[in-house]
Coordinates of C-alpha atoms and ligand atoms in Angstrom, one line a residue:
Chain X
X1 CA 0.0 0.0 0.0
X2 CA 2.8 2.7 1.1
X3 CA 5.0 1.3 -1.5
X4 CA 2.0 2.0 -4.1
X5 CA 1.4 5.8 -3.3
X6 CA 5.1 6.4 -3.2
X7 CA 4.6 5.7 -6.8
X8 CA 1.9 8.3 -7.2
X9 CA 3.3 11.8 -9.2
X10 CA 1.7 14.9 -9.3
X11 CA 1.1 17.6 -11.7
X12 CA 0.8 21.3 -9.8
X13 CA -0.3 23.4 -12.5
X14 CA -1.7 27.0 -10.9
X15 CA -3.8 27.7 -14.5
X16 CA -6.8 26.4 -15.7
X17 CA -5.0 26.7 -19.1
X18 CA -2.4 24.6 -17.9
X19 CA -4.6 22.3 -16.5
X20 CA -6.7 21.4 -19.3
X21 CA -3.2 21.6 -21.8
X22 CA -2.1 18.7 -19.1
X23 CA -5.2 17.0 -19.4
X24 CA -5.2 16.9 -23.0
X25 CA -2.0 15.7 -23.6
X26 CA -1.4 12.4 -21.3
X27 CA -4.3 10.8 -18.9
X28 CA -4.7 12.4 -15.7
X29 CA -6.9 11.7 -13.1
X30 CA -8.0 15.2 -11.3
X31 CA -7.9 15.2 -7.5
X32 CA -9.3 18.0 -5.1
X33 CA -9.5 17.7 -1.8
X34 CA -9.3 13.6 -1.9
X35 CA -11.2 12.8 0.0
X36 CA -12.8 10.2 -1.8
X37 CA -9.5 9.3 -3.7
X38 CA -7.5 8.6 -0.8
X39 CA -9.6 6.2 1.0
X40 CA -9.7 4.2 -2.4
X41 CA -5.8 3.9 -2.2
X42 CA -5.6 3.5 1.1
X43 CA -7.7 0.8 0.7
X44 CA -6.0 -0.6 -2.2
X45 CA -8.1 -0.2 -4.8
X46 CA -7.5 2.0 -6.6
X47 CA -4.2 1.9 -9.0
X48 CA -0.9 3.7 -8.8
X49 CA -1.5 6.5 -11.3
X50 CA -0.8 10.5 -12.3
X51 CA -2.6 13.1 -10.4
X52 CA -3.5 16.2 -11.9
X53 CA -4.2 18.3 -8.7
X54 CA -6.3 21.5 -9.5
X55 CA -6.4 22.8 -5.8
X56 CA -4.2 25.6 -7.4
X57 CA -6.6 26.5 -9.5
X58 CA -8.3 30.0 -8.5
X59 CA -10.7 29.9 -11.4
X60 CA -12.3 26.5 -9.9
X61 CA -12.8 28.7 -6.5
X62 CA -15.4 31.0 -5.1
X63 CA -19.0 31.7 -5.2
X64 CA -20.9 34.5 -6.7
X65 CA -24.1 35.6 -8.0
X66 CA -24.9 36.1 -11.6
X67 CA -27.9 37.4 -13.0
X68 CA -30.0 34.6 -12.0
X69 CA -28.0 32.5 -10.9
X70 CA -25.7 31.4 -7.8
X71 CA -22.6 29.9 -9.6
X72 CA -20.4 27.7 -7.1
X73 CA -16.5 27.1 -8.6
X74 CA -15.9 23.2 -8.5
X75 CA -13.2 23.5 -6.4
X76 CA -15.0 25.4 -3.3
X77 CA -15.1 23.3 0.0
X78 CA -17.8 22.7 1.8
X79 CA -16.5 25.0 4.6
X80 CA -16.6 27.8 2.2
X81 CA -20.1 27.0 0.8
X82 CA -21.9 26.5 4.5
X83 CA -20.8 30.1 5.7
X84 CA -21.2 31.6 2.2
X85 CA -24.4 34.5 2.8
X86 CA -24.9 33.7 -1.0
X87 CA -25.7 30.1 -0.7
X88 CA -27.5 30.6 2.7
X89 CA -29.9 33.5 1.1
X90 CA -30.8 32.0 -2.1
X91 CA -30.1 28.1 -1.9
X92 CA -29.9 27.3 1.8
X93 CA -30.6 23.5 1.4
X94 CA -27.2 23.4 -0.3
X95 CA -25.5 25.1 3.2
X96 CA -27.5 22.4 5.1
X97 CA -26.4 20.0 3.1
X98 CA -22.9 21.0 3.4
X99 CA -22.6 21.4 7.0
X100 CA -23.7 17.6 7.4
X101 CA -21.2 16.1 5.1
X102 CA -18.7 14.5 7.5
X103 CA -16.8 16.2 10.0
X104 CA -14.9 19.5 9.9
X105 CA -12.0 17.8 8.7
X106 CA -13.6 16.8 5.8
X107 CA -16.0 19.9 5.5
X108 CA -12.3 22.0 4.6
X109 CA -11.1 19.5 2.0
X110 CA -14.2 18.3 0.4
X111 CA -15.3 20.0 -2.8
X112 CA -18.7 20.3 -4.7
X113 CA -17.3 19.6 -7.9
X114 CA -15.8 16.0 -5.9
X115 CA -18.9 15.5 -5.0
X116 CA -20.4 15.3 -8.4
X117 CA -17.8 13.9 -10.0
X118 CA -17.2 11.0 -7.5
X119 CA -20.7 9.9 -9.0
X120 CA -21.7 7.9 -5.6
X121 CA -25.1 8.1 -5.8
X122 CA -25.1 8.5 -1.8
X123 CA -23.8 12.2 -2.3
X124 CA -25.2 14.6 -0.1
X125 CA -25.1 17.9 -1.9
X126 CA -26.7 16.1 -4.8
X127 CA -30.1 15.9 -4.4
X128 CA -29.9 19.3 -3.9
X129 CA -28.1 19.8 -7.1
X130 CA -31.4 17.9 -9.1
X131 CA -33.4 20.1 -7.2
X132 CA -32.4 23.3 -8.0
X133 CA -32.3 21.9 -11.8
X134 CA -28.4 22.9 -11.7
X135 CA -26.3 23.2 -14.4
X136 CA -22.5 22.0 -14.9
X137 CA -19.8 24.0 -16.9
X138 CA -17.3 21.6 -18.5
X139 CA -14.2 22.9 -19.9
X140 CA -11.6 21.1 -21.9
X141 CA -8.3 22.3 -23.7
X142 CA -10.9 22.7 -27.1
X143 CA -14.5 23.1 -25.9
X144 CA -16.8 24.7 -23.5
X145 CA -20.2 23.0 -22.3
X146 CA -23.0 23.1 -20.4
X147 CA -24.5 20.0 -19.2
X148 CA -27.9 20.3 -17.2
X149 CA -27.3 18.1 -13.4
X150 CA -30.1 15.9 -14.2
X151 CA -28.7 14.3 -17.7
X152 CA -25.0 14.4 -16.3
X153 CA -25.4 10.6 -14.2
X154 CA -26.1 7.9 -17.1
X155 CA -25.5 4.9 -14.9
X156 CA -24.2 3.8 -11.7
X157 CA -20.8 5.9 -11.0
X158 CA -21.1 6.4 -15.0
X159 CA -21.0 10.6 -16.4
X160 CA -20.6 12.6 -19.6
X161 CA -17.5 13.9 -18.2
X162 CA -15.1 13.4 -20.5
X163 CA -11.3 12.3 -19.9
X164 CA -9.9 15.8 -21.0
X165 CA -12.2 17.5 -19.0
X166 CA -13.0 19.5 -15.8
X167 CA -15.5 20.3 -14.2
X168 CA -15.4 24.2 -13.8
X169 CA -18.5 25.3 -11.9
X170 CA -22.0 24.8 -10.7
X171 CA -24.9 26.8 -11.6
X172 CA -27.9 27.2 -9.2
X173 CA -30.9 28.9 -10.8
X174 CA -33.4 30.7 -8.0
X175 CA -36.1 29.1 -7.4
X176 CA -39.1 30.8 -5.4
X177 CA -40.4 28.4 -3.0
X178 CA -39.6 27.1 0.4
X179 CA -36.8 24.4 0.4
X180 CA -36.5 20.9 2.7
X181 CA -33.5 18.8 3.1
X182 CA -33.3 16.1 4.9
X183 CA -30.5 13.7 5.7
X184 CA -31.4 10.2 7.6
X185 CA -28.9 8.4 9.4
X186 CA -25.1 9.6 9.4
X187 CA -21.8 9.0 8.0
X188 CA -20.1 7.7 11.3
X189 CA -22.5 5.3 12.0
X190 CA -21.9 3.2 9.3
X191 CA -24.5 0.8 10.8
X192 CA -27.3 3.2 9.9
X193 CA -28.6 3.9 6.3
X194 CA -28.1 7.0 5.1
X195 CA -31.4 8.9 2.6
X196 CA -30.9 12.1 1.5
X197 CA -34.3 14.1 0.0
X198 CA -34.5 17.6 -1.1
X199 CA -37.5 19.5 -2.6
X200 CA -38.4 22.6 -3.2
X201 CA -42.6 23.7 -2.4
X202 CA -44.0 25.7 -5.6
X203 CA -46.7 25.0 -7.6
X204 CA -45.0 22.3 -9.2
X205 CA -42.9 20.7 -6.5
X206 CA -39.3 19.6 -6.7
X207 CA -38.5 15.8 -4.8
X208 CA -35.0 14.2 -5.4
X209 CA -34.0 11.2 -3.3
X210 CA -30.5 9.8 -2.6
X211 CA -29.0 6.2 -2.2
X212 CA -32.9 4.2 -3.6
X213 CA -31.3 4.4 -6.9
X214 CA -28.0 3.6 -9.4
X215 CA -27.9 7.6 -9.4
X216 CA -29.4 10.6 -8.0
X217 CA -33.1 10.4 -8.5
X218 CA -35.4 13.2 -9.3
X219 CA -39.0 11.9 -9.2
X220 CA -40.5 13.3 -11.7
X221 CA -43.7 11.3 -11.5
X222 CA -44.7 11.8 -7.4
X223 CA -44.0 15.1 -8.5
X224 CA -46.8 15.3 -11.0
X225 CA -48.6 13.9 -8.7
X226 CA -48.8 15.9 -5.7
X227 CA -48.8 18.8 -8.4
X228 CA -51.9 17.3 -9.8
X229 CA -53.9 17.2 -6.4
X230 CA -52.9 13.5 -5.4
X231 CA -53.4 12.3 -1.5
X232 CA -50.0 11.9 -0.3
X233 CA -50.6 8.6 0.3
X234 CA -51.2 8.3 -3.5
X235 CA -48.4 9.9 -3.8
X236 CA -46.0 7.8 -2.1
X237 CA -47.3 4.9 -4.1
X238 CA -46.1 6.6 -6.9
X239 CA -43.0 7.2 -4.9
X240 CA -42.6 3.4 -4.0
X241 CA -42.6 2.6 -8.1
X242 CA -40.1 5.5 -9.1
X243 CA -37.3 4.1 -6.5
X244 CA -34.8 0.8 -7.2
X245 CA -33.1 0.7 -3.7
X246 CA -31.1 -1.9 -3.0
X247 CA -30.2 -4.4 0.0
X248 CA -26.2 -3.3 0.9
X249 CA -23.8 -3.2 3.8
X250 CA -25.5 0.0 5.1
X251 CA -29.3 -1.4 5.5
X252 CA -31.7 -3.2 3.5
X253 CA -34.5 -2.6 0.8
X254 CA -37.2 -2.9 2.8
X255 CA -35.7 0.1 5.1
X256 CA -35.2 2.2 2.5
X257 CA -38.2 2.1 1.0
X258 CA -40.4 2.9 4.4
X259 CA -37.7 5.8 5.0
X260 CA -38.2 7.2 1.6
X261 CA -42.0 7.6 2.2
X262 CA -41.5 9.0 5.6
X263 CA -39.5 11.8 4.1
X264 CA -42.1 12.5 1.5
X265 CA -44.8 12.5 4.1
X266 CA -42.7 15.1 6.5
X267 CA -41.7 17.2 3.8
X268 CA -45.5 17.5 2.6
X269 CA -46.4 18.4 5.8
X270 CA -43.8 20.8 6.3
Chain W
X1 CA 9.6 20.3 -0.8
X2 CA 9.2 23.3 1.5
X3 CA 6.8 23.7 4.1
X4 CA 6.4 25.3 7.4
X5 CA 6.3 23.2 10.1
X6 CA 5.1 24.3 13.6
X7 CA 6.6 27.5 12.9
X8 CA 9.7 26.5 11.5
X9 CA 10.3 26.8 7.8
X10 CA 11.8 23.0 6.9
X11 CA 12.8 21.5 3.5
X12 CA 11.4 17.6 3.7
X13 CA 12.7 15.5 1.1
X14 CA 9.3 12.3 0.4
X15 CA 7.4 11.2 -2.6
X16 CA 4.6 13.7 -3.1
X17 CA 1.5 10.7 -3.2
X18 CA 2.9 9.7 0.2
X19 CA 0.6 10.4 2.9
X20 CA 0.9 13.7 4.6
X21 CA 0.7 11.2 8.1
X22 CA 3.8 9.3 7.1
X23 CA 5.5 11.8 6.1
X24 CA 5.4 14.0 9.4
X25 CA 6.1 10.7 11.5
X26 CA 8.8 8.8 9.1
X27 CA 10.4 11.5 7.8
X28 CA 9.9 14.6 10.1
X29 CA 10.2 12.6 13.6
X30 CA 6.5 14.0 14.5
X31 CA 5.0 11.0 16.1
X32 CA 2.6 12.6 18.2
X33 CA 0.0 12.2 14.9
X34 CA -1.8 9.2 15.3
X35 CA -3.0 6.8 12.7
X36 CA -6.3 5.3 13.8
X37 CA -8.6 4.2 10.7
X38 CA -6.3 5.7 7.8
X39 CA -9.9 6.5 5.8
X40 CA -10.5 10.1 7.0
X41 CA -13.4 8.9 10.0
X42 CA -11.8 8.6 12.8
X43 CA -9.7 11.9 13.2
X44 CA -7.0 11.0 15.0
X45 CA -4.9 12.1 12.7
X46 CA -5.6 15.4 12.6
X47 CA -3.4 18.0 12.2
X48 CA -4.0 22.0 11.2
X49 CA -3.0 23.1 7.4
X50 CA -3.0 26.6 6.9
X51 CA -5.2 26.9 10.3
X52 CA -7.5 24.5 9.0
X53 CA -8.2 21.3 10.7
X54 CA -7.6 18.1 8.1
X55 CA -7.2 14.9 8.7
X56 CA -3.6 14.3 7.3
X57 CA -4.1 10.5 6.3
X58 CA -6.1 11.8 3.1
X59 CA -3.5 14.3 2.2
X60 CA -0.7 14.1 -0.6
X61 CA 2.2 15.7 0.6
X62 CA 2.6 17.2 -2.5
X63 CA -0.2 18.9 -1.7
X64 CA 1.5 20.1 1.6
X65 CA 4.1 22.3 -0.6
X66 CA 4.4 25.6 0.8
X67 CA 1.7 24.9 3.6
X68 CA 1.7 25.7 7.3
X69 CA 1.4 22.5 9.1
X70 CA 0.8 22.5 12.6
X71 CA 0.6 19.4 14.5
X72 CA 0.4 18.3 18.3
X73 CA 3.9 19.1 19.0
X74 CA 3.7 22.6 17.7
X75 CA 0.4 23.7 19.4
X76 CA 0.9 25.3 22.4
X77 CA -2.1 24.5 24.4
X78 CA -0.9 23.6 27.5
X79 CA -4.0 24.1 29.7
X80 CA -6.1 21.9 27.0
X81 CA -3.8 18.7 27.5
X82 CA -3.1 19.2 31.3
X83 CA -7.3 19.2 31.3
X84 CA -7.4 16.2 28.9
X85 CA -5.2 14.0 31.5
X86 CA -6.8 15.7 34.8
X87 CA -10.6 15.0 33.5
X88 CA -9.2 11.7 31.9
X89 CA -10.2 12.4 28.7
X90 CA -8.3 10.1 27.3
X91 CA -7.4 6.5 28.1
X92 CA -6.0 4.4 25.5
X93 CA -4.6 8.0 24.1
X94 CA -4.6 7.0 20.3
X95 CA -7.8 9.7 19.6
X96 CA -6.0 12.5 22.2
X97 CA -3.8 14.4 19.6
X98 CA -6.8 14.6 17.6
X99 CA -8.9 15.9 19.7
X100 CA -6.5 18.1 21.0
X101 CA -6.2 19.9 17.6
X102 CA -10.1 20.3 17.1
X103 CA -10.3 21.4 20.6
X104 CA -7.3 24.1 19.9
X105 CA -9.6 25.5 17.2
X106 CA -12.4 26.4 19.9
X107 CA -13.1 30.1 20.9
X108 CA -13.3 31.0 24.2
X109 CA -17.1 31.0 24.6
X110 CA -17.8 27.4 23.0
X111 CA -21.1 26.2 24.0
X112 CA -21.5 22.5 24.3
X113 CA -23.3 22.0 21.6
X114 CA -20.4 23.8 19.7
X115 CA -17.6 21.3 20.8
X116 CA -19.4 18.1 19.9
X117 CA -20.3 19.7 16.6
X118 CA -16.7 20.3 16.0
X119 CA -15.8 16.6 17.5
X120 CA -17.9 15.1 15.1
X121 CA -15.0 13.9 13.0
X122 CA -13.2 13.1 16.0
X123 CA -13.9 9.5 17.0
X124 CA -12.7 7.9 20.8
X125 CA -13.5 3.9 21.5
X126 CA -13.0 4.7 25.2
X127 CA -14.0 7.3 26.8
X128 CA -17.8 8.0 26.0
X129 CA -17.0 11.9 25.2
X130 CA -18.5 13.3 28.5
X131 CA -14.9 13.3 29.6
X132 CA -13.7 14.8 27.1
X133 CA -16.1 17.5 26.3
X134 CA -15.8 17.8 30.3
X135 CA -11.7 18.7 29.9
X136 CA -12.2 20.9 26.9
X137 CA -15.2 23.2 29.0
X138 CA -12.8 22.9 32.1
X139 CA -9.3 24.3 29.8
X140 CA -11.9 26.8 28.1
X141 CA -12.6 28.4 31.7
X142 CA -9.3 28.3 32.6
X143 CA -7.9 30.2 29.5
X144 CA -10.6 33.1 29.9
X145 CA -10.4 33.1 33.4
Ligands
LIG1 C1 -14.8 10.5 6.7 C2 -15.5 10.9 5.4 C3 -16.8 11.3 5.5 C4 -17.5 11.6 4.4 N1 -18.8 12.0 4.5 C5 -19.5 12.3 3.4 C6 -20.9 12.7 3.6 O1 -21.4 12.8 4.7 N2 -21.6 13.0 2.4 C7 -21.0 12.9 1.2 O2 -21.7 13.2 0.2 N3 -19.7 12.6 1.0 C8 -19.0 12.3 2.1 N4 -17.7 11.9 2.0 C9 -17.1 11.8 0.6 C10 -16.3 13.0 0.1 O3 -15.8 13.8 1.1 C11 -17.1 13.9 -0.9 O4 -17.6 13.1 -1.9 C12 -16.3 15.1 -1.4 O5 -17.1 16.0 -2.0 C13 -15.2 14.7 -2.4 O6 -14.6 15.9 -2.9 P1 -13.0 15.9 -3.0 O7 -12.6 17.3 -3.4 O8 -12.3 15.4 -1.8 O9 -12.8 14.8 -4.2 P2 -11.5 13.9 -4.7 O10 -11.4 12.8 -3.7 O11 -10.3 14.9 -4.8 O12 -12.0 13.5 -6.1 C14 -13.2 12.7 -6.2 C15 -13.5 12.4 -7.7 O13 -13.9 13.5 -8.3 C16 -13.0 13.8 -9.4 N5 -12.9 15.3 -9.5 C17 -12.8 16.1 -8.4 N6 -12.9 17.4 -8.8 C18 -13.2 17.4 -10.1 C19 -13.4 18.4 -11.1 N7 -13.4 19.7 -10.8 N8 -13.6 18.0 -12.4 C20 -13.6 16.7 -12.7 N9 -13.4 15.7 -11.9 C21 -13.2 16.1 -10.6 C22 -11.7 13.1 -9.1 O14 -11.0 12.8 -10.3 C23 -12.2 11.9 -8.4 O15 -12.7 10.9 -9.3 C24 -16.9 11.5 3.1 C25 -15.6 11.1 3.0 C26 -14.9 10.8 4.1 C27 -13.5 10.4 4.0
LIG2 S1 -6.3 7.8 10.7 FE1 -6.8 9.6 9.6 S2 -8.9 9.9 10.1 FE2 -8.5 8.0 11.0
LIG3 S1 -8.9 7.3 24.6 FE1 -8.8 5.5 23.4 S2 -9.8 6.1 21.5 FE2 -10.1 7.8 22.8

C-alpha cells in the first residue's frame, strides 16, 4: 500500500490553461480535496497513477451571483459554501447540506465539484443539485459545455464527463419556494442507512432522493402527482414505483423504502 | 519540498503521493500524529493546514508544498492537555492528539453544543465523550479566566 502511493506523481499546475493543456495531452486523473481518492488507495483499490491536482486553480474557486443564478466554482469546499451568505440566502438547502457532510475535517477538504464527479449516488449535496435543476460547466483544452445536473449521471458511477475534462463550476438557478433537506442516518454510524431528500414547495414541486437508486433520482412522477392534487398517500405509491433501492452493507431494501416515504410525508407536511 | 512546520520553515525530502501522516512521522520525527482508521473517519490524525483542521491520512504531501502545518507538537495549548489528563479524557490516548487539535480550534465561549459539533470527525472507542467535552469546557474556563 505505502510502497503504491510512493509511486503516485503529481502535476501542480496553478492555470486552468495549464490544467486542461495537461489533461489533454497524457491521462490524468483530477484530484481535489481527496477525499474520496485517498480512502480508495488506502484501501488498495485504486491503481498507482498521475494526479493532476487542480487545488491551485483559482478559477475553480469561489462563489458568486450572476444574473439569475448562484454559480459555485468546483473547487469550493464545503466550509466555504456553508458560511457563504450567498448560498445561505438564495439556496440554503445546499448550506444544510454541506454542514452535514462528514466532520470539519472533511467539511475544509471536500469540494462540490468531488462530490459530483465521485458519482456515488449517496452524495449529499446532490439531491440538492437535481433540485435546483443545476447546471454543470465543462471545460476542456478545445471546448466549452454546459451539461444540465439531471442528464450528467447515465448509470451507476457512470457521467458525460469526458477524460480531457473538468468540471469548472456549478450553476444554481433561483427558485421561489420554500426548500427541505433532509439527511437520515449519518456517515459515522456506518451501521445506519443513510437517505438524503430535497425538494423545493411551488406549484409544481421539486422531490430528489439519494441512495434508492443507481444515481441521483429526481421523481418526476410523485411530483406530478402531488402537483396534480394526489393524497399523499397516493403519492408515495407513486414514490414506491419511481425508486430501485437496494439491500447493501448500510441497510436493506425494505428500510429504505419505508424511509423514503417518511421523508415525503414530513416534507408535505412541512 | 518546502513547508512550514510548527513554525519553523523545513525543506522535507518524500514522494509527493505519500501520505501527509507518514511523512510527518517517518520522515519529520512528528509521532505525536496518530493513525487510527487511515480513511479520513476517525480523526486521530488530525493536524491543522493553513489553520485548517484536516485529517492528514487523506493528504498528498505534494499537496503540503508551501503549507503551514501545525501538529500536536507545535500547538501550544498547554492548559487543553493538562485538562485532557486531569478529566481523563483520554485512556488508550490513540484519539487524544486529535482531539486536542479540534479542541485548539475552539473560541473561548464554546457552547456545548459547539464542541461536539466540532468533534464530530473526532472518534474515541474509550472514553464516551463526556470526559472529554468535560476537559475541553474545564481548559476553556481556565484560559478566559
Ligand atoms: C470520513 C469521510 C466522511 C464523508 N462524509 C460524506 C458525507 O457525509 N456525504 C457525502 O456526500 N460525502 C462524504 N464523503 C465523501 C467525500 O468527502 C465527498 O464526496 C467530497 O465532496 C469529495 O470531494 P474531494 O474534493 O475530496 O474529491 P476527490 O477525492 O479529490 O475527487 C473525487 C473524484 O472527483 C474527481 N474530481 C474532483 N474534482 C473534479 C473536477 N473539478 N472536475 C472533474 N473531476 C473532478 C476526481 O478525479 C475523483 O474521481 C466523506 C468522505 C470521508 C473520508
Ligand atoms: S487515521 Fe486519519 S482519520 Fe483515522
Ligand atoms: S482514549 Fe482510546 S480512543 Fe479515545
Amino acid at each position: 500500500m505505502k510502497s503504491a502511493l510512493s509511486q503516485l506523481s503529481f502535476a501542480r499546475p496553478r492555470t486552468l490553461e495549464e490544467a486542461l493543456t495537461l489533461l489533454r495531452d497524457e491521462p490524468l486523473v483530477p484530484i481535489a480535496g481527496a477525499t474520496d481518492l485517498y480512502v480508495g488507495l488506502n484501501f488498495g483499490t485504486l491503481k498507482a497513477q498521475r494526479f493532476l491536482d487542480i487545488t491551485r486553480l483559482e478559477e475553480l474557486r469561489g462563489i458568486s451571483v450572476t444574473g439569475d443564478r448562484l454559480v459555485i466554482g468546483a473547487g469550493t469546499t464545503y466550509t466555504t459554501i456553508m458560511h457563504s451568505a450567498s448560498v445561505r440566502a438564495h439556496w440554503p438547502i445546499l448550506a444544510d447540506a454541506a454542514s452535514q457532510v462528514g466532520g470539519v475535517q472533511i467539511q475544509n477538504r471536500g469540494t462540490l465539484g468531488g462530490n459530483v464527479a465521485n458519482a456515488s449516488p449517496a452524495g449529499d449535496t446532490l439531491p440538492v443539485l437535481a433540485v435546483a435543476d443545476a447546471i454543470l460547466q465543462l471545460r476542456s483544452a478545445q471546448s466549452q459545455r454546459a451539461v444540465p445536473f439531471n442528464s450528467f449521471y447515465t448509470g451507476y458511477r457512470q457521467t458525460v464527463l469526458r477524460p480531457d475534462e473538468l468540471i469548472v463550476s456549478i450553476e444554481l438557478p433561483m427558485v421561489e419556494g420554500k426548500q427541505w433537506f433532509r439527511k437520515v442516518g449519518t456517515r459515522a454510524a456506518q451501521a445506519i442507512s443513510k437517505l438524503v431528500m430535497a425538494a423545493v414547495r411551488t406549484e409544481a414541486p421539486r422531490i430528489a432522493l439519494g441512495s434508492v437508486a443507481p444515481t441521483p433520482l429526481r421523481l418526476r412522477r410523485t411530483e406530478a402527482a402531488l402537483a396534480g392534487g394526489s393524497s399523499i398517500e397516493d403519492a408515495i405509491g407513486v414514490l414506491q414505483t419511481e425508486i430501485t433501492p437496494i439491500d447493501d452493507l448500510r441497510s436493506s431494501e425494505a428500510y429504505r423504502r419505508a424511509v423514503a416515504g417518511n421523508l415525503l410525508r414530513r416534507f408535505w407536511a412541512s | 519540498m518546502r513547508l512550514t512546520l510548527n513554525g519553523a520553515v523545513t525543506d522535507v525530502e518524500a514522494a509527493p503521493g505519500r501520505r501527509l501522516l507518514d511523512v510527518l512521522r517517518e520522515e519529520c520525527g512528528l509521532t505525536g500524529t496518530k493513525e487510527g482508521c487511515g480513511e479520513g473517519e476517525c480523526g486521530a490524525c488530525t493536524v491543522l493546514m493553513n489553520g485548517q483542521l484536516v485529517v492528514s491520512c487523506l493528504v498528498p504531501f505534494a499537496q503540503a508544498e508551501g503549507a503551514e502545518i501545525r501538529t500536536i507538537e507545535g500547538v501550544g495549548d498547554h492548559a487543553l492537555q493538562q485538562h485532557f489528563m486531569s478529566e481523563a479524557g483520554a485512556q488508550c490516548g490513540i484519539c487524544t492528539p486529535g482531539m486536542v487539535m479540534t479542541a485548539s480550534t475552539l473560541s473561548r465561549d464554546a457552547t456545548l453544543e459547539d464542541i461536539r459539533i466540532a468533534l464530530a470527525g473526532n472518534l474515541c472507542r474509550c472514553t464516551g465523550y463526556e470526559a472529554i467535552y468535560r476537559a475541553i469546557q474545564r481548559a476553556r474556563a481556565a484560559t478566559s479566566a
